[in-house]
């Protein structure tokens, strides 16, 4: 269905948990999250029902994220439930990769088609530093398992933080040169743990591209419909591609096709718009499908024209990225 600005909204991102097995410095505090009681988050039955209703207003694509989606118990069952919804033709996951290798086959059997794996450094000590506890080998295993299982396109999400990993741009690009991987460099956004975010740590996508073009020839790739906001380039002579996601320097809101369901069951039109509608409340007070469908329509209609990220997250914006679903 179209929103008020003519954008076709067909993509639902779901935060299935706000918990995580890593503690990335820009995302969470060292102590992790204030644990929500189980009853505060949506059950699998509730999520499947909501996705089914969403599919009736045009959603075709679902991404499970969080927090870390793979720490939610029986996540495979949820993937299976969603993949049984006839109108949903694409199910993907965004994961830190820690648990992925051991679960990959079952996830794929349950209907998972694609995976985005987040990885901010190729140097073990730096990876441990930024995640506070992660082991790089786990993420490597995840990436190669996804390739082995041919879950193409396998995408790697890399947040570039000036002074931390901007010296690794060429090393990441080399991965896309050697393997059929799609490396997506993301500008560092002021969400999550704002004690870590600083304007000086943001490197613009343009600067990232210039650094990569010192060694590699990038050729603009054809825009793939529904493929999200990244600008993709093929890397000449290489097997993979490079993408740049530039929410800070060049917002891509005109192409936005998504809405977001938080772990606590509220629907948001935009990561950066604090307005949300509680579907959990509607579900638990016995609302019928038609009534919930109307709530989806309301959120789609209230999607803002563009985000206001450059104005800052704002103290009144109580939610963190891991609650909304990054
Ligand atoms: N735990 C999973 C993971 O790390 O892939 C899924 C949730 S995580 C919040 C989703 C993505 O958001 C990750 O790629 C993470 O790097 C990104 N992210 C979190 N905070 C960010 C920030 N301040 N700026 C840019 N990307 C951010
Ligand atoms: Fe966890 Fe993902 Fe946040 Fe890192 S970015 S702390 S892996 S939710």
PDB file of N, CA and C in Angstrom, residues 137-189:
ATOM      1  N   UNK A 137      36.127 -15.118  15.215  1.00  0.00           N
ATOM      2  CA  UNK A 137      36.027 -16.417  14.527  1.00  0.00           C
ATOM      3  C   UNK A 137      34.568 -16.841  14.349  1.00  0.00           C
ATOM      4  N   UNK A 138      33.742 -16.546  15.336  1.00  0.00           N
ATOM      5  CA  UNK A 138      32.317 -16.926  15.226  1.00  0.00           C
ATOM      6  C   UNK A 138      31.681 -16.240  14.018  1.00  0.00           C
ATOM      7  N   UNK A 139      32.043 -14.986  13.821  1.00  0.00           N
ATOM      8  CA  UNK A 139      31.409 -14.227  12.731  1.00  0.00           C
ATOM      9  C   UNK A 139      31.945 -14.700  11.380  1.00  0.00           C
ATOM     10  N   UNK A 140      33.246 -14.970  11.334  1.00  0.00           N
ATOM     11  CA  UNK A 140      33.813 -15.543  10.100  1.00  0.00           C
ATOM     12  C   UNK A 140      33.096 -16.833   9.739  1.00  0.00           C
ATOM     13  N   UNK A 141      32.915 -17.706  10.755  1.00  0.00           N
ATOM     14  CA  UNK A 141      32.237 -18.984  10.486  1.00  0.00           C
ATOM     15  C   UNK A 141      30.828 -18.748   9.965  1.00  0.00           C
ATOM     16  N   UNK A 142      30.175 -17.737  10.520  1.00  0.00           N
ATOM     17  CA  UNK A 142      28.803 -17.424  10.084  1.00  0.00           C
ATOM     18  C   UNK A 142      28.804 -17.035   8.605  1.00  0.00           C
ATOM     19  N   UNK A 143      29.752 -16.176   8.242  1.00  0.00           N
ATOM     20  CA  UNK A 143      29.791 -15.683   6.853  1.00  0.00           C
ATOM     21  C   UNK A 143      30.031 -16.842   5.880  1.00  0.00           C
ATOM     22  N   UNK A 144      31.001 -17.680   6.216  1.00  0.00           N
ATOM     23  CA  UNK A 144      31.311 -18.767   5.283  1.00  0.00           C
ATOM     24  C   UNK A 144      30.210 -19.825   5.252  1.00  0.00           C
ATOM     25  N   UNK A 145      29.529 -19.997   6.368  1.00  0.00           N
ATOM     26  CA  UNK A 145      28.400 -20.947   6.379  1.00  0.00           C
ATOM     27  C   UNK A 145      27.277 -20.434   5.472  1.00  0.00           C
ATOM     28  N   UNK A 146      27.023 -19.137   5.551  1.00  0.00           N
ATOM     29  CA  UNK A 146      25.961 -18.562   4.710  1.00  0.00           C
ATOM     30  C   UNK A 146      26.328 -18.719   3.230  1.00  0.00           C
ATOM     31  N   UNK A 147      27.619 -18.549   2.919  1.00  0.00           N
ATOM     32  CA  UNK A 147      28.049 -18.726   1.522  1.00  0.00           C
ATOM     33  C   UNK A 147      27.912 -20.188   1.101  1.00  0.00           C
ATOM     34  N   UNK A 148      28.345 -21.077   2.003  1.00  0.00           N
ATOM     35  CA  UNK A 148      28.243 -22.513   1.694  1.00  0.00           C
ATOM     36  C   UNK A 148      26.803 -22.912   1.402  1.00  0.00           C
ATOM     37  N   UNK A 149      25.893 -22.348   2.183  1.00  0.00           N
ATOM     38  CA  UNK A 149      24.478 -22.699   2.003  1.00  0.00           C
ATOM     39  C   UNK A 149      23.815 -21.888   0.888  1.00  0.00           C
ATOM     40  N   UNK A 150      24.623 -21.081   0.225  1.00  0.00           N
ATOM     41  CA  UNK A 150      24.163 -20.274  -0.920  1.00  0.00           C
ATOM     42  C   UNK A 150      22.959 -19.402  -0.584  1.00  0.00           C
ATOM     43  N   UNK A 151      23.064 -18.748   0.559  1.00  0.00           N
ATOM     44  CA  UNK A 151      21.975 -17.851   0.956  1.00  0.00           C
ATOM     45  C   UNK A 151      22.214 -16.473   0.333  1.00  0.00           C
ATOM     46  N   UNK A 152      22.331 -16.440  -0.970  1.00  0.00           N
ATOM     47  CA  UNK A 152      22.695 -15.202  -1.661  1.00  0.00           C
ATOM     48  C   UNK A 152      21.526 -14.233  -1.750  1.00  0.00           C
ATOM     49  N   UNK A 153      21.769 -12.934  -1.751  1.00  0.00           N
ATOM     50  CA  UNK A 153      23.067 -12.328  -1.520  1.00  0.00           C
ATOM     51  C   UNK A 153      23.402 -12.271  -0.026  1.00  0.00           C
ATOM     52  N   UNK A 154      24.620 -12.700   0.320  1.00  0.00           N
ATOM     53  CA  UNK A 154      25.070 -12.608   1.719  1.00  0.00           C
ATOM     54  C   UNK A 154      25.626 -11.195   1.915  1.00  0.00           C
ATOM     55  N   UNK A 155      24.995 -10.461   2.827  1.00  0.00           N
ATOM     56  CA  UNK A 155      25.403  -9.065   3.020  1.00  0.00           C
ATOM     57  C   UNK A 155      26.107  -8.889   4.359  1.00  0.00           C
ATOM     58  N   UNK A 156      27.109  -8.052   4.337  1.00  0.00           N
ATOM     59  CA  UNK A 156      27.828  -7.720   5.575  1.00  0.00           C
ATOM     60  C   UNK A 156      27.540  -6.247   5.873  1.00  0.00           C
ATOM     61  N   UNK A 157      27.099  -5.965   7.077  1.00  0.00           N
ATOM     62  CA  UNK A 157      26.840  -4.574   7.489  1.00  0.00           C
ATOM     63  C   UNK A 157      28.026  -4.078   8.299  1.00  0.00           C
ATOM     64  N   UNK A 158      28.634  -3.017   7.845  1.00  0.00           N
ATOM     65  CA  UNK A 158      29.794  -2.481   8.565  1.00  0.00           C
ATOM     66  C   UNK A 158      29.569  -1.002   8.867  1.00  0.00           C
ATOM     67  N   UNK A 159      29.474  -0.680  10.136  1.00  0.00           N
ATOM     68  CA  UNK A 159      29.330   0.720  10.524  1.00  0.00           C
ATOM     69  C   UNK A 159      30.739   1.316  10.557  1.00  0.00           C
ATOM     70  N   UNK A 160      30.945   2.357   9.769  1.00  0.00           N
ATOM     71  CA  UNK A 160      32.286   2.961   9.748  1.00  0.00           C
ATOM     72  C   UNK A 160      32.354   4.091  10.773  1.00  0.00           C
ATOM     73  N   UNK A 161      33.305   3.953  11.683  1.00  0.00           N
ATOM     74  CA  UNK A 161      33.481   4.920  12.772  1.00  0.00           C
ATOM     75  C   UNK A 161      34.887   5.517  12.627  1.00  0.00           C
ATOM     76  N   UNK A 162      34.900   6.815  12.364  1.00  0.00           N
ATOM     77  CA  UNK A 162      36.202   7.470  12.114  1.00  0.00           C
ATOM     78  C   UNK A 162      37.121   7.275  13.319  1.00  0.00           C
ATOM     79  N   UNK A 163      38.343   6.897  13.046  1.00  0.00           N
ATOM     80  CA  UNK A 163      39.305   6.699  14.133  1.00  0.00           C
ATOM     81  C   UNK A 163      39.261   5.291  14.692  1.00  0.00           C
ATOM     82  N   UNK A 164      38.246   4.530  14.327  1.00  0.00           N
ATOM     83  CA  UNK A 164      38.190   3.140  14.803  1.00  0.00           C
ATOM     84  C   UNK A 164      38.437   2.154  13.660  1.00  0.00           C
ATOM     85  N   UNK A 165      37.612   2.229  12.613  1.00  0.00           N
ATOM     86  CA  UNK A 165      37.765   1.224  11.550  1.00  0.00           C
ATOM     87  C   UNK A 165      37.832   1.826  10.145  1.00  0.00           C
ATOM     88  N   UNK A 166      37.980   3.147  10.051  1.00  0.00           N
ATOM     89  CA  UNK A 166      38.070   3.721   8.699  1.00  0.00           C
ATOM     90  C   UNK A 166      39.366   3.281   8.002  1.00  0.00           C
ATOM     91  N   UNK A 167      40.341   2.803   8.781  1.00  0.00           N
ATOM     92  CA  UNK A 167      41.566   2.286   8.162  1.00  0.00           C
ATOM     93  C   UNK A 167      41.371   0.867   7.611  1.00  0.00           C
ATOM     94  N   UNK A 168      40.182   0.312   7.793  1.00  0.00           N
ATOM     95  CA  UNK A 168      39.938  -1.049   7.289  1.00  0.00           C
ATOM     96  C   UNK A 168      39.057  -1.080   6.047  1.00  0.00           C
ATOM     97  N   UNK A 169      38.744   0.114   5.514  1.00  0.00           N
ATOM     98  CA  UNK A 169      37.844   0.142   4.353  1.00  0.00           C
ATOM     99  C   UNK A 169      38.345  -0.750   3.211  1.00  0.00           C
ATOM    100  N   UNK A 170      39.652  -0.676   2.940  1.00  0.00           N
ATOM    101  CA  UNK A 170      40.181  -1.470   1.825  1.00  0.00           C
ATOM    102  C   UNK A 170      40.196  -2.963   2.151  1.00  0.00           C
ATOM    103  N   UNK A 171      40.366  -3.281   3.421  1.00  0.00           N
ATOM    104  CA  UNK A 171      40.356  -4.710   3.792  1.00  0.00           C
ATOM    105  C   UNK A 171      38.948  -5.290   3.608  1.00  0.00           C
ATOM    106  N   UNK A 172      37.938  -4.502   3.972  1.00  0.00           N
ATOM    107  CA  UNK A 172      36.570  -4.967   3.744  1.00  0.00           C
ATOM    108  C   UNK A 172      36.288  -5.064   2.242  1.00  0.00           C
ATOM    109  N   UNK A 173      36.776  -4.068   1.504  1.00  0.00           N
ATOM    110  CA  UNK A 173      36.547  -4.095   0.053  1.00  0.00           C
ATOM    111  C   UNK A 173      37.201  -5.343  -0.558  1.00  0.00           C
ATOM    112  N   UNK A 174      38.340  -5.718  -0.003  1.00  0.00           N
ATOM    113  CA  UNK A 174      39.029  -6.905  -0.524  1.00  0.00           C
ATOM    114  C   UNK A 174      38.159  -8.163  -0.347  1.00  0.00           C
ATOM    115  N   UNK A 175      37.415  -8.194   0.750  1.00  0.00           N
ATOM    116  CA  UNK A 175      36.508  -9.336   0.962  1.00  0.00           C
ATOM    117  C   UNK A 175      35.498  -9.438  -0.172  1.00  0.00           C
ATOM    118  N   UNK A 176      34.992  -8.261  -0.594  1.00  0.00           N
ATOM    119  CA  UNK A 176      34.018  -8.253  -1.693  1.00  0.00           C
ATOM    120  C   UNK A 176      34.690  -8.571  -3.017  1.00  0.00           C
ATOM    121  N   UNK A 177      35.987  -8.353  -3.067  1.00  0.00           N
ATOM    122  CA  UNK A 177      36.722  -8.661  -4.291  1.00  0.00           C
ATOM    123  C   UNK A 177      36.917 -10.183  -4.404  1.00  0.00           C
ATOM    124  N   UNK A 178      37.244 -10.789  -3.280  1.00  0.00           N
ATOM    125  CA  UNK A 178      37.588 -12.223  -3.307  1.00  0.00           C
ATOM    126  C   UNK A 178      36.348 -13.117  -3.279  1.00  0.00           C
ATOM    127  N   UNK A 179      35.369 -12.719  -2.478  1.00  0.00           N
ATOM    128  CA  UNK A 179      34.192 -13.586  -2.270  1.00  0.00           C
ATOM    129  C   UNK A 179      32.928 -12.918  -2.813  1.00  0.00           C
ATOM    130  N   UNK A 180      31.887 -13.713  -3.088  1.00  0.00           N
ATOM    131  CA  UNK A 180      30.631 -13.103  -3.555  1.00  0.00           C
ATOM    132  C   UNK A 180      29.853 -12.498  -2.385  1.00  0.00           C
ATOM    133  N   UNK A 181      30.481 -11.547  -1.728  1.00  0.00           N
ATOM    134  CA  UNK A 181      29.863 -10.902  -0.561  1.00  0.00           C
ATOM    135  C   UNK A 181      29.476  -9.480  -0.918  1.00  0.00           C
ATOM    136  N   UNK A 182      28.447  -8.996  -0.258  1.00  0.00           N
ATOM    137  CA  UNK A 182      27.978  -7.638  -0.508  1.00  0.00           C
ATOM    138  C   UNK A 182      28.247  -6.837   0.757  1.00  0.00           C
ATOM    139  N   UNK A 183      29.261  -6.024   0.695  1.00  0.00           N
ATOM    140  CA  UNK A 183      29.662  -5.279   1.887  1.00  0.00           C
ATOM    141  C   UNK A 183      28.939  -3.941   1.869  1.00  0.00           C
ATOM    142  N   UNK A 184      28.214  -3.663   2.930  1.00  0.00           N
ATOM    143  CA  UNK A 184      27.463  -2.402   3.002  1.00  0.00           C
ATOM    144  C   UNK A 184      28.058  -1.534   4.097  1.00  0.00           C
ATOM    145  N   UNK A 185      28.639  -0.445   3.693  1.00  0.00           N
ATOM    146  CA  UNK A 185      29.228   0.475   4.664  1.00  0.00           C
ATOM    147  C   UNK A 185      28.152   1.463   5.111  1.00  0.00           C
ATOM    148  N   UNK A 186      27.989   1.571   6.423  1.00  0.00           N
ATOM    149  CA  UNK A 186      26.907   2.394   6.966  1.00  0.00           C
ATOM    150  C   UNK A 186      27.488   3.601   7.704  1.00  0.00           C
ATOM    151  N   UNK A 187      26.932   4.768   7.425  1.00  0.00           N
ATOM    152  CA  UNK A 187      27.363   5.951   8.193  1.00  0.00           C
ATOM    153  C   UNK A 187      26.900   5.802   9.644  1.00  0.00           C
ATOM    154  N   UNK A 188      27.759   6.232  10.520  1.00  0.00           N
ATOM    155  CA  UNK A 188      27.505   6.106  11.961  1.00  0.00           C
ATOM    156  C   UNK A 188      26.381   7.076  12.365  1.00  0.00           C
ATOM    157  N   UNK A 189      25.313   6.508  12.911  1.00  0.00           N
ATOM    158  CA  UNK A 189      24.129   7.326  13.218  1.00  0.00           C
ATOM    159  C   UNK A 189      24.016   7.625  14.717  1.00  0.00           C
TER     160      UNK A 189
END
